[in-house]
PDB file of C-alpha atoms in Angstrom:
ATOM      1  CA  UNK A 128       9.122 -23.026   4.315  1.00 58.00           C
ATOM      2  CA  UNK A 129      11.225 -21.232   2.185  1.00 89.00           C
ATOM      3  CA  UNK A 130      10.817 -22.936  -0.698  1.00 95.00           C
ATOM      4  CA  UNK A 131       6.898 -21.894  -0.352  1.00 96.00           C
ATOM      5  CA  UNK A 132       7.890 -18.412   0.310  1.00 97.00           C
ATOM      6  CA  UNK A 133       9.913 -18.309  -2.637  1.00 97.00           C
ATOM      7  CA  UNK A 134       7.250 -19.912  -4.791  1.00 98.00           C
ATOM      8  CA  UNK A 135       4.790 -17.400  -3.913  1.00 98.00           C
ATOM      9  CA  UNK A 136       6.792 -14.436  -4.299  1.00 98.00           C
ATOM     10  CA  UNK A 137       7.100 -15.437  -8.064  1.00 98.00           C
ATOM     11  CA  UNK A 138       3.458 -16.260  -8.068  1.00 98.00           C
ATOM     12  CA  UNK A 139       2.337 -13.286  -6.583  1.00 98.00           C
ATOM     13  CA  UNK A 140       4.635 -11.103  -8.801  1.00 98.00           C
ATOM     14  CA  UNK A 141       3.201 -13.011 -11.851  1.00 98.00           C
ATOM     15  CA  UNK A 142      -0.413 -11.946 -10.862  1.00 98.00           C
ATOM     16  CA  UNK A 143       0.117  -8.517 -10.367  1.00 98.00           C
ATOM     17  CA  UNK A 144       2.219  -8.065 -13.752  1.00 98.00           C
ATOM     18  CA  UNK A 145      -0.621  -9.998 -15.189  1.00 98.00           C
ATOM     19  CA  UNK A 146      -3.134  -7.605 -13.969  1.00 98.00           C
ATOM     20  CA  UNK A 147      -1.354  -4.400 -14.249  1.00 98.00           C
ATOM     21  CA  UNK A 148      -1.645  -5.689 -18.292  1.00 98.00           C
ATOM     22  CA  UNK A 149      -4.444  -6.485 -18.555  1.00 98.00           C
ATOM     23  CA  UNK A 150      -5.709  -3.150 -16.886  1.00 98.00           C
ATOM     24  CA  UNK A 151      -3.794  -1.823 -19.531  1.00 98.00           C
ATOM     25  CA  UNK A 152      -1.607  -0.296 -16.413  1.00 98.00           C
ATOM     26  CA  UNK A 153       1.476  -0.709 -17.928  1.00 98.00           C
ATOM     27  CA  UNK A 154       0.801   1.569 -21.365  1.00 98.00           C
ATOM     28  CA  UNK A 155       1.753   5.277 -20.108  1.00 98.00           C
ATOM     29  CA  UNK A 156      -0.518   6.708 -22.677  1.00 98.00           C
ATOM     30  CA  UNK A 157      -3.356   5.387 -20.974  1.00 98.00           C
ATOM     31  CA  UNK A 158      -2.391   6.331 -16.813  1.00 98.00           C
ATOM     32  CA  UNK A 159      -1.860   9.659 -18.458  1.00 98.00           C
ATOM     33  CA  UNK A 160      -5.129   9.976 -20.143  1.00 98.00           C
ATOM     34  CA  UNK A 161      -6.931   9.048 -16.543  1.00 98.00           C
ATOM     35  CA  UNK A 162      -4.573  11.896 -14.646  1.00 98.00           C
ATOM     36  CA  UNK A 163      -5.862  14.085 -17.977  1.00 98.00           C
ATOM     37  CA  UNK A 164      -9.154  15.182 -15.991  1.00 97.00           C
ATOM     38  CA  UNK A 165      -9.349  18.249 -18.575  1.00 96.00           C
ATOM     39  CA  UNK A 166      -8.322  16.587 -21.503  1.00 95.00           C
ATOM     40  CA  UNK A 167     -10.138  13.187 -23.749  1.00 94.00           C
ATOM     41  CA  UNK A 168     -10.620  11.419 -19.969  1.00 97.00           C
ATOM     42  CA  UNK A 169     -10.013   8.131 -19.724  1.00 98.00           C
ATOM     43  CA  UNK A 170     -11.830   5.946 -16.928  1.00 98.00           C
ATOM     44  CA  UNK A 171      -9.861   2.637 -16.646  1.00 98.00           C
ATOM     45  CA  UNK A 172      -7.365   3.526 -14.341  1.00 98.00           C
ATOM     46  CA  UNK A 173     -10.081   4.553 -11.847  1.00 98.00           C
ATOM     47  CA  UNK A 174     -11.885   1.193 -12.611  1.00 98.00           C
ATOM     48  CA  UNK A 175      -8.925  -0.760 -12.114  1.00 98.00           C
ATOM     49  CA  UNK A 176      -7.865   1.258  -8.717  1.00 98.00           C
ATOM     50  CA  UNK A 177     -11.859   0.423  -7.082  1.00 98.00           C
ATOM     51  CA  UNK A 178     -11.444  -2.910  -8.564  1.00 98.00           C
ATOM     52  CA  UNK A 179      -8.252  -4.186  -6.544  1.00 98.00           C
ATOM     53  CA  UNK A 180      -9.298  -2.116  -3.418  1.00 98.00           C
ATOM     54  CA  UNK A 181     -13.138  -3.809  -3.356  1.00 98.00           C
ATOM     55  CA  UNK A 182     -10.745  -6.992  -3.285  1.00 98.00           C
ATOM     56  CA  UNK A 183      -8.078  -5.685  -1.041  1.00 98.00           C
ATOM     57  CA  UNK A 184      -9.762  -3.615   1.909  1.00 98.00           C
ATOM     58  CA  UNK A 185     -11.654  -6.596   3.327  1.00 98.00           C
ATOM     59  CA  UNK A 186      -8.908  -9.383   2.636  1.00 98.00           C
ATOM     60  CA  UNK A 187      -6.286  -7.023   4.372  1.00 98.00           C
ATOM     61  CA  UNK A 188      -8.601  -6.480   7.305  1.00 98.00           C
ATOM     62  CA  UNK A 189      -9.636  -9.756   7.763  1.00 98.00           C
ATOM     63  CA  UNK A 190      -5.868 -10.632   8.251  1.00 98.00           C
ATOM     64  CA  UNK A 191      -4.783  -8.343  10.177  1.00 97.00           C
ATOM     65  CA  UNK A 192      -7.649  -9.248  12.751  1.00 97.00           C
ATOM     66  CA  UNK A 193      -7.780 -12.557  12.523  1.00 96.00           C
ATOM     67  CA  UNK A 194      -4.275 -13.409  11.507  1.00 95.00           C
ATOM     68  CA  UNK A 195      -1.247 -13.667  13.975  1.00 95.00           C
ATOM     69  CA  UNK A 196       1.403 -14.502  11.361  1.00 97.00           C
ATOM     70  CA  UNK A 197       1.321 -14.964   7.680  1.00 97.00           C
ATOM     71  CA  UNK A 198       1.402 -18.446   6.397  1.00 97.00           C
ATOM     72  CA  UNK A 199       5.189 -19.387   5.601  1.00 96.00           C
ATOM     73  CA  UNK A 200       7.004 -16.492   8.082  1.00 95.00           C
ATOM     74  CA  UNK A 201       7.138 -16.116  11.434  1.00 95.00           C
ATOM     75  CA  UNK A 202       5.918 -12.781  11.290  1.00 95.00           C
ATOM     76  CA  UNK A 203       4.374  -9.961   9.146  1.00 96.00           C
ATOM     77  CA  UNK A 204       6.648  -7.255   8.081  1.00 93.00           C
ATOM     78  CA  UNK A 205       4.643  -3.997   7.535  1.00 84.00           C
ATOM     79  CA  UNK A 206       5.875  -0.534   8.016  1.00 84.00           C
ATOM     80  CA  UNK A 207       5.879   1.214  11.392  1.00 79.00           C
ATOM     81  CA  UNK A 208       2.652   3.452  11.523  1.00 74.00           C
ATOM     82  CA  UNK A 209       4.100   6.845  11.943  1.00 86.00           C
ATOM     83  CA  UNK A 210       2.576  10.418  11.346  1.00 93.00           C
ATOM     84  CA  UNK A 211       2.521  12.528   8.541  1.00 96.00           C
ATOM     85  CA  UNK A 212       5.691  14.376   7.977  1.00 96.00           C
ATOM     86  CA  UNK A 213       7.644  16.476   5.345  1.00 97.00           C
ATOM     87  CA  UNK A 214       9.304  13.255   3.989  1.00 96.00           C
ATOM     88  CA  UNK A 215       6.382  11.666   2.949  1.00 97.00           C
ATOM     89  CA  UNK A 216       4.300  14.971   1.769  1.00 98.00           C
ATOM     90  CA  UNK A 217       7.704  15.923  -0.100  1.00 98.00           C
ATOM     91  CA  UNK A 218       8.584  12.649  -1.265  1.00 98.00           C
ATOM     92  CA  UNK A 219       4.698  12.102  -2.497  1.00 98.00           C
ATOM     93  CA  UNK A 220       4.351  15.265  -4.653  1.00 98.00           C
ATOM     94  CA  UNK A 221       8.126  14.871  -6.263  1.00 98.00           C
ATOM     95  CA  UNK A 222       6.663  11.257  -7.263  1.00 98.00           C
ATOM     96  CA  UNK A 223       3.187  12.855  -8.596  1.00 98.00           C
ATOM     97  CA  UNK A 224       5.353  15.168 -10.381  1.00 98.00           C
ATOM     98  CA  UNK A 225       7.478  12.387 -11.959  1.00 98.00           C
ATOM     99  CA  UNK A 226       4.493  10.214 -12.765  1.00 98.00           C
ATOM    100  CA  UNK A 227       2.712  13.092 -14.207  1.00 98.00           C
ATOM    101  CA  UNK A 228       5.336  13.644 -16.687  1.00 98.00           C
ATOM    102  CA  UNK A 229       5.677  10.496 -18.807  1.00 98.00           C
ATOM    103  CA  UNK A 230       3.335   8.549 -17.136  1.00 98.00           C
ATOM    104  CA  UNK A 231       5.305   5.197 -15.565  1.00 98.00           C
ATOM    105  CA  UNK A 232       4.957   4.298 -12.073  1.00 98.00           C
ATOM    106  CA  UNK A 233       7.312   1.712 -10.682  1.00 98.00           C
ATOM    107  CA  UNK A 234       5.264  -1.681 -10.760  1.00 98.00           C
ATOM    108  CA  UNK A 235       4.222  -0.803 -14.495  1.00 98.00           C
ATOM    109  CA  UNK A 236       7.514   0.556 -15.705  1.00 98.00           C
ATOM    110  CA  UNK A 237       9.372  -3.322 -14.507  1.00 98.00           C
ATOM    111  CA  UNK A 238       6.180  -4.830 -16.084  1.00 98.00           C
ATOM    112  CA  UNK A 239       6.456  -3.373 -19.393  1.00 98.00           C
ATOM    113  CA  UNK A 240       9.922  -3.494 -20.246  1.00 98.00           C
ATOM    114  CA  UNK A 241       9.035  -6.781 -21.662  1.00 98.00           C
ATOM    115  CA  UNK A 242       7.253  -5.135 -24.612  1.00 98.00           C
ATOM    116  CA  UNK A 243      10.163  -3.944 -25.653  1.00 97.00           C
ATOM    117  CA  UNK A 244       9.836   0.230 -26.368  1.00 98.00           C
ATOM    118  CA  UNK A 245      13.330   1.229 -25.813  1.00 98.00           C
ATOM    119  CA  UNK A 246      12.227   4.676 -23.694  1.00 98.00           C
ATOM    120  CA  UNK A 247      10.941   2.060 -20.908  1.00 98.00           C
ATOM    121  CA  UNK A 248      14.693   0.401 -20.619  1.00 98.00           C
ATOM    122  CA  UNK A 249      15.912   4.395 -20.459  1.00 98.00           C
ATOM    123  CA  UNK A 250      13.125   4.992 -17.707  1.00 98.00           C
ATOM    124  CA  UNK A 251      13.720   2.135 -15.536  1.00 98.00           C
ATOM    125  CA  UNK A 252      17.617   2.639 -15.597  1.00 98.00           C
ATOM    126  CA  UNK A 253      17.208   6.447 -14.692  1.00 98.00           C
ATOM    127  CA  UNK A 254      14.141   5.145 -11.499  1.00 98.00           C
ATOM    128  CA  UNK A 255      16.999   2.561 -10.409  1.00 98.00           C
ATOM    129  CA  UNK A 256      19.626   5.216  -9.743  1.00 98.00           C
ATOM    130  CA  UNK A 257      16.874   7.272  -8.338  1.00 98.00           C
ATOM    131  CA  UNK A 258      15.763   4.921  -5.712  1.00 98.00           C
ATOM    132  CA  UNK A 259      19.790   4.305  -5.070  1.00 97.00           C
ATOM    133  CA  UNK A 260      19.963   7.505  -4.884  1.00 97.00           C
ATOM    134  CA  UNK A 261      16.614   8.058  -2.599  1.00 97.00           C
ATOM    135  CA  UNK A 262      17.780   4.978  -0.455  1.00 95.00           C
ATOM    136  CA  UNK A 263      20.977   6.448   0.451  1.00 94.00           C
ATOM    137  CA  UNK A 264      19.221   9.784   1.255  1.00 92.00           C
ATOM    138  CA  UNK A 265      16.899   7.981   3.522  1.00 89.00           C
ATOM    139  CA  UNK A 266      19.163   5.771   5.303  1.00 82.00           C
ATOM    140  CA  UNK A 267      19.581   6.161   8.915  1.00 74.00           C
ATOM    141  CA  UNK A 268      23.442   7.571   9.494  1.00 64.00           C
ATOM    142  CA  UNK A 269      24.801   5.177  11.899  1.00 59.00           C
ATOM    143  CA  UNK A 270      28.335   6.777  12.128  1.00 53.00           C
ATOM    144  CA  UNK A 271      26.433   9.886  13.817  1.00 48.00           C
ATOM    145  CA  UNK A 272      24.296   7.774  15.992  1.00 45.00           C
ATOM    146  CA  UNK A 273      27.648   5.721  16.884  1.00 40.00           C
ATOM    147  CA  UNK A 274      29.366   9.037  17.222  1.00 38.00           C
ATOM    148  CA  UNK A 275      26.687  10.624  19.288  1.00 35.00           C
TER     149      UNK A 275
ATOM    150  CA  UNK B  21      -6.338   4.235 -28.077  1.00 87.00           C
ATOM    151  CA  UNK B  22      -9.228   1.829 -27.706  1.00 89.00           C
ATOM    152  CA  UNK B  23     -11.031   2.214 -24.359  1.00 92.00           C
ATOM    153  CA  UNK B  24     -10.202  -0.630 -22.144  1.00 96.00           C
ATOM    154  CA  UNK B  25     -13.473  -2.632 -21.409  1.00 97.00           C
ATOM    155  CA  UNK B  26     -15.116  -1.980 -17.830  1.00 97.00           C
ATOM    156  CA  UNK B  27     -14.940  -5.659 -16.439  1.00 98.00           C
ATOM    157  CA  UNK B  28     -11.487  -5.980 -17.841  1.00 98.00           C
ATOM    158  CA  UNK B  29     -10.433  -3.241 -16.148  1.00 98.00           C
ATOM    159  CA  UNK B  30     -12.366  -4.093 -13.026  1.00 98.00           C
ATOM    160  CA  UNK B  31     -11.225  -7.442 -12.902  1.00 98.00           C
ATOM    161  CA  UNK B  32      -7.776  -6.951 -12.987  1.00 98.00           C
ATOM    162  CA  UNK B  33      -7.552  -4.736 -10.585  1.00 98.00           C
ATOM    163  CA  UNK B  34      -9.233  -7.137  -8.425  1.00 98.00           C
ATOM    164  CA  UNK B  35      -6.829  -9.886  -9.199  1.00 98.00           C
ATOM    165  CA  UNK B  36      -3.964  -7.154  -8.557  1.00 98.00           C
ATOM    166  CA  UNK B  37      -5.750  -6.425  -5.098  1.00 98.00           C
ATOM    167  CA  UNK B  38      -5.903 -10.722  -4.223  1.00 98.00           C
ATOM    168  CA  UNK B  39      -2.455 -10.613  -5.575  1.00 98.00           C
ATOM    169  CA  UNK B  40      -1.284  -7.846  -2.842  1.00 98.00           C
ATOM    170  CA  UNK B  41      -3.275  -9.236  -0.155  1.00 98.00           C
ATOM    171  CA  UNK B  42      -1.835 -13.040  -1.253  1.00 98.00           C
ATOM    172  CA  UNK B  43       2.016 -11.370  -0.876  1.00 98.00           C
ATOM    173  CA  UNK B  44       0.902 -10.111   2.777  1.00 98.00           C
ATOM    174  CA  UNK B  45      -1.252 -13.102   4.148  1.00 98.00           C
ATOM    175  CA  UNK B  46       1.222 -15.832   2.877  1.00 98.00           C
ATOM    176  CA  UNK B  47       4.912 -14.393   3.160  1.00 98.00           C
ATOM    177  CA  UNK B  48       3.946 -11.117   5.443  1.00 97.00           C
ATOM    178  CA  UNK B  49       5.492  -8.939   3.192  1.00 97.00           C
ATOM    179  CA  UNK B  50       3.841  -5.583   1.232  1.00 97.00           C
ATOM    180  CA  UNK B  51       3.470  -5.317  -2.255  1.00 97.00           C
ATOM    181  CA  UNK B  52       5.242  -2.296  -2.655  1.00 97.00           C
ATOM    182  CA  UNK B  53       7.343  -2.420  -5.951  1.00 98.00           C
ATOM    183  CA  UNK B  54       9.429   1.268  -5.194  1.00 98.00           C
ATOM    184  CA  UNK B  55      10.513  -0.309  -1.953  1.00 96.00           C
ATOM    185  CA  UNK B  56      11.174  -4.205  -3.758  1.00 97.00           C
ATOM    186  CA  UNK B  57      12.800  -2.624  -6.431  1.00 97.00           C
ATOM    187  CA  UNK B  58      15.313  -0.694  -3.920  1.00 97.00           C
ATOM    188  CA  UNK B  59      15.704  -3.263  -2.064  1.00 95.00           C
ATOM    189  CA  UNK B  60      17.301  -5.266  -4.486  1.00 96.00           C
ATOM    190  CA  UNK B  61      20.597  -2.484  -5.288  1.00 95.00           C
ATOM    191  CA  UNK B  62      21.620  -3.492  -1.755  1.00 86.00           C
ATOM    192  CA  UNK B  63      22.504  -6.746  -0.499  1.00 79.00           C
ATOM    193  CA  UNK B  64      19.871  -7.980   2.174  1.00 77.00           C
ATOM    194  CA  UNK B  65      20.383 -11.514   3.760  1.00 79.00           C
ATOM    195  CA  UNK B  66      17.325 -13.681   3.420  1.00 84.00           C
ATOM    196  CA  UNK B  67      15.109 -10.784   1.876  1.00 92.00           C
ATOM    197  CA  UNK B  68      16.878 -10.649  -1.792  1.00 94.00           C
ATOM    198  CA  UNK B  69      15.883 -14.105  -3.334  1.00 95.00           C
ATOM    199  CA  UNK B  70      12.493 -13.457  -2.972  1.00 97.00           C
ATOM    200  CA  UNK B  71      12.178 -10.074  -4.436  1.00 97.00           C
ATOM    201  CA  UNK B  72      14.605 -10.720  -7.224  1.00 97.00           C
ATOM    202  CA  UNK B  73      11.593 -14.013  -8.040  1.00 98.00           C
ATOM    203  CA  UNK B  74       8.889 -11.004  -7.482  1.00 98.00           C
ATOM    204  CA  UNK B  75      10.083  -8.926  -9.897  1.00 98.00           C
ATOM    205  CA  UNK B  76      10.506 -11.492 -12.789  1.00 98.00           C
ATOM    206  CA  UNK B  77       7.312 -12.340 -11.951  1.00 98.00           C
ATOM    207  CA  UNK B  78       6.174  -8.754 -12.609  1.00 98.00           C
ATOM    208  CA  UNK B  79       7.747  -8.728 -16.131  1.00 98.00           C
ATOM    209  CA  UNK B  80       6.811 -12.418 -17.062  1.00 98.00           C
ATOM    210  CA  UNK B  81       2.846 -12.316 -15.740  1.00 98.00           C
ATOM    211  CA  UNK B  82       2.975  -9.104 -17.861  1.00 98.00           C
ATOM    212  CA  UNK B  83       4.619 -10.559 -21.035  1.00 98.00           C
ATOM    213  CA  UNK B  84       2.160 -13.654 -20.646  1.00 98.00           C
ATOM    214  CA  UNK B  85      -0.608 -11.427 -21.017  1.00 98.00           C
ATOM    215  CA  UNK B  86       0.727  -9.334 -23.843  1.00 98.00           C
ATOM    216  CA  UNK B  87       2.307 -11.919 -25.804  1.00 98.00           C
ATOM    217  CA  UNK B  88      -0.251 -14.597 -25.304  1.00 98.00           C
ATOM    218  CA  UNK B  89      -3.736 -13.923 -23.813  1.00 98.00           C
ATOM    219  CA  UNK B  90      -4.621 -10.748 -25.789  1.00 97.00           C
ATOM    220  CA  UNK B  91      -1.518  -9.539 -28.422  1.00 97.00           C
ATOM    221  CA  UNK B  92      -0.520  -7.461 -29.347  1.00 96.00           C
ATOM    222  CA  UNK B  93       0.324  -5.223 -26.081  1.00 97.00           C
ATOM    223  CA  UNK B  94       1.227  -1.550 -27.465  1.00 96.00           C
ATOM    224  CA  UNK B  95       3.495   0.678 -25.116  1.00 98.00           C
ATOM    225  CA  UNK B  96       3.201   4.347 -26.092  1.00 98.00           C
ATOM    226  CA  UNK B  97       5.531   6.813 -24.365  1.00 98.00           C
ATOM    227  CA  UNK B  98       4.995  10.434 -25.809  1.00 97.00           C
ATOM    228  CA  UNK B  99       7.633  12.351 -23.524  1.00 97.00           C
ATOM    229  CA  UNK B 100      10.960  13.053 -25.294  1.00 97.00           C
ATOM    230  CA  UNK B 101      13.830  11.001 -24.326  1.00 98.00           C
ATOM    231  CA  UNK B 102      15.352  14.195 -21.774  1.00 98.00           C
ATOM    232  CA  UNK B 103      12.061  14.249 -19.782  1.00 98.00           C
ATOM    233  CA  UNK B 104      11.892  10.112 -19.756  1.00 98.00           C
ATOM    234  CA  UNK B 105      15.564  10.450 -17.943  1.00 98.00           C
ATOM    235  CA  UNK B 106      14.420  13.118 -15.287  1.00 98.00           C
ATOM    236  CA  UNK B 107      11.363  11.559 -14.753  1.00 98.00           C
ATOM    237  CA  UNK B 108      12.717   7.942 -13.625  1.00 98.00           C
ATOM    238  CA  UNK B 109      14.971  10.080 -11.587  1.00 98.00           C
ATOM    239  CA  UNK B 110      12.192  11.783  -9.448  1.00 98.00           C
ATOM    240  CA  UNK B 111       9.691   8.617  -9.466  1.00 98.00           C
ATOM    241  CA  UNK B 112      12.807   6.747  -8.040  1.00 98.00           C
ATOM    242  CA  UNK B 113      14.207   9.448  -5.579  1.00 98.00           C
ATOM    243  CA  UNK B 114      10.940  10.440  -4.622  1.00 98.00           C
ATOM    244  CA  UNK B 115       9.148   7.075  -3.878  1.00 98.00           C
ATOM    245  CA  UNK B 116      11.940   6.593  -1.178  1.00 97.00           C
ATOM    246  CA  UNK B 117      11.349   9.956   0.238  1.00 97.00           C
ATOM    247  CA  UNK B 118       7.661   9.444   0.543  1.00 97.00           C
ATOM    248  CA  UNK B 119       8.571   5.913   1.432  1.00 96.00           C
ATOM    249  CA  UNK B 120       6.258   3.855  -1.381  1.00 97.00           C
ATOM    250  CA  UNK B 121       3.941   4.306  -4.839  1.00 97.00           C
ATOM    251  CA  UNK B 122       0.832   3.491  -6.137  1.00 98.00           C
ATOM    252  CA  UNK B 123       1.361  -0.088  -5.194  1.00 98.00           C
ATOM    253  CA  UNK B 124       3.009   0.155  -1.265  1.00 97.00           C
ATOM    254  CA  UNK B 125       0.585   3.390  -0.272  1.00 98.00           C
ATOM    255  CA  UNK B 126      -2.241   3.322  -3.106  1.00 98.00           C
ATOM    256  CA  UNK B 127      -3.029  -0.331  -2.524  1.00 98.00           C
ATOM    257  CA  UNK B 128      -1.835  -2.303   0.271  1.00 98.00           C
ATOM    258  CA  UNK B 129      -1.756   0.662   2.249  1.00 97.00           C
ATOM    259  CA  UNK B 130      -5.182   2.274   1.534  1.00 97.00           C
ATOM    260  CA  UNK B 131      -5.913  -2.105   2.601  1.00 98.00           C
ATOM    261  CA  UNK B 132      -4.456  -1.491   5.974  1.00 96.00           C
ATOM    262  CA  UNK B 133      -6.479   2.195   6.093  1.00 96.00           C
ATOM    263  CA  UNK B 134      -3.294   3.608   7.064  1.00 96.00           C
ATOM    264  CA  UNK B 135      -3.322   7.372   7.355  1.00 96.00           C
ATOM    265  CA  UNK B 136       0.787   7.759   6.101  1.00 97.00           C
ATOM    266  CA  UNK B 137      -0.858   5.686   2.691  1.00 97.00           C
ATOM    267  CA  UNK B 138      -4.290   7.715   2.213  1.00 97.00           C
ATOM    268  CA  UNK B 139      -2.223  10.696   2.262  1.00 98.00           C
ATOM    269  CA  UNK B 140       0.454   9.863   0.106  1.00 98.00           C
ATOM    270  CA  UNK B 141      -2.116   8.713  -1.970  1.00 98.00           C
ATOM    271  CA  UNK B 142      -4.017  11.740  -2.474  1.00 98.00           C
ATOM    272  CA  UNK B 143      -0.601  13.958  -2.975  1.00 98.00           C
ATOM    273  CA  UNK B 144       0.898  12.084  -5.644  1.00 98.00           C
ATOM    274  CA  UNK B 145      -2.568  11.378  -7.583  1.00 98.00           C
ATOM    275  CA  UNK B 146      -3.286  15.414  -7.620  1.00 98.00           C
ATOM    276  CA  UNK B 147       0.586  16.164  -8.269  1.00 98.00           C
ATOM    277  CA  UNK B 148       0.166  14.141 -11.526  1.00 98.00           C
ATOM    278  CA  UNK B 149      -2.906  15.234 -12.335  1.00 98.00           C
ATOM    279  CA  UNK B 150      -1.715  18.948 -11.988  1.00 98.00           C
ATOM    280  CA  UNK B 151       1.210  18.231 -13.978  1.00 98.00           C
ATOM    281  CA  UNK B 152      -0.619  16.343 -16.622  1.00 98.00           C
ATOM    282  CA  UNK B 153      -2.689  19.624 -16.767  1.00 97.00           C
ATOM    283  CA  UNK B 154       0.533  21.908 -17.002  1.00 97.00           C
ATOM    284  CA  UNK B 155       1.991  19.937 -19.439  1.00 96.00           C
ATOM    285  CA  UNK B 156      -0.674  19.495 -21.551  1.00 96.00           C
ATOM    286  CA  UNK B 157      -3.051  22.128 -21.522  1.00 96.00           C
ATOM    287  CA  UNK B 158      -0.745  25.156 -20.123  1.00 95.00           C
ATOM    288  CA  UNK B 159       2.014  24.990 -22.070  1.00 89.00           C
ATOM    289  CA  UNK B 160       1.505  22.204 -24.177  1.00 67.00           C
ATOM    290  CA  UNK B 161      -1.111  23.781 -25.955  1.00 56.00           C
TER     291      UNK B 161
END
């Protein structure tokens, strides 16, 4: 099945770009005028946000009780549920901060690089060496474990 | 900036929300772009065709609506070029700490009603809106 699976990943990927633009997700100017709360407030993000989780909640629960493995894989792959912890609270607010500032998210910033404003291709470069950077930080040192 | 209509809006979030749920239900994998995106500056066997396919799909589903259903598709970015560079830097670090974005915690994982997501939710939306307020009404005058 993994032609399907590959398929779908492309499809998939093609609806969400789609939607992100058509939301109007992946112009800054306007997922900064929705975090503006003080400012000329813009509603569409929030529209956009209820929008894909009235669609989302129920499909995701209905899988996950009814479902025993996705459709073309053996299983589903879906993060460990863990607690709350520094990482994530720390890692959270240093990505508000960074989305806050110019106004790109990663989903949005790959989507609009296609519309060609030069500052996106700068932004995109500069998330790619941070999430190197943020993988490496986060991955689990197996010389100490082997060590140890 | 023209106020984007509120069934336009609604409906594509609710395509982006089948779209998430379609990733999960057919594959088994989350729609988390930070993660995706990472994923693909390290070699993974069996898990890098698929997400190299997702992200073109990102850019071309995008450029098809931009380009074709409703041009023209304007991009404005008002930060300066220094504060575009440190920015990508802490949305990319960050999002690795906190282990997703919008799309792996604020959707699929607000879908699952996992506590991790609603929280990481909450703490980057009222980071950004603080900054936004900083930036713009604080200091930015």
């Amino acid at each position: 099945m993994t032609a399907a699976r590959l398929l779908f990943a492309l499809v998939c990927g093609g609806l969400f770009g789609f939607a992100l633009a058509m939301g109007d997700m992946v112009n800054p100017a306007r997922v900064l005028a929705f975090l503006d709360i003080a400012g000329n407030w813009d509603p569409t993000l929030l529209f956009f946000m209820g929008g894909a989780l009235i669609v989302a909640v129920p499909l995701f629960q209905l899988t996950l009780r009814r479902a025993n493995a996705p459709l073309f894989d053996r299983n589903f792959v879906r993060p460990t549920a863990g607690a709350v912890d520094v990482k994530l609270v720390g890692g959270s607010a240093l990505f508000g901060l960074g989305w806050g500032l110019v106004g790109y998210c990663p989903g949005p910033a790959i989507s609009s690089l296609v519309f060609g404003n030069p500052k996106t291709a700068v932004f995109l470069v500069a998330m790619l060496v941070g999430l190197y950077l943020g993988s490496v930080l986060t991955r689990p040192r197996i010389g100490q474990a082997a060590a140890a | 900036m023209e106020p984007v209509n509120f069934w336009v809006a609604l409906l594509g979030g609710g395509l982006l929300g089948f779209s998430a749920w379609l990733l999960f239900a057919l594959n088994g994998r989350i729609a988390g772009i930070s993660g995706i995106a990472a994923a693909l500056l390290t070699p993974a066997r069996g898990e890098w065709a698929w997400r190299l396919l997702y992200v073109l799909g990102l850019a071309g589903g995008a450029a098809l609506f931009g380009y074709v259903v409703d041009p023209p598709k304007v991009i404005t970015v008002d930060a300066g070029w220094p504060l575009v560079v440190i920015a990508g830097l802490i949305v990319g670090v960050g999002t690795r700490l906190g282990g997703g974005c919008t799309s792996g915690h604020g959707i699929c994982g607000m879908s699952r009603l996992s506590i991790r997501s609603v929280v990481a939710t909450l703490i980057f939306m009222a980071v950004a809106a603080a900054t936004v307020f900083v930036t713009r009404h604080l200091i930015g005058g």
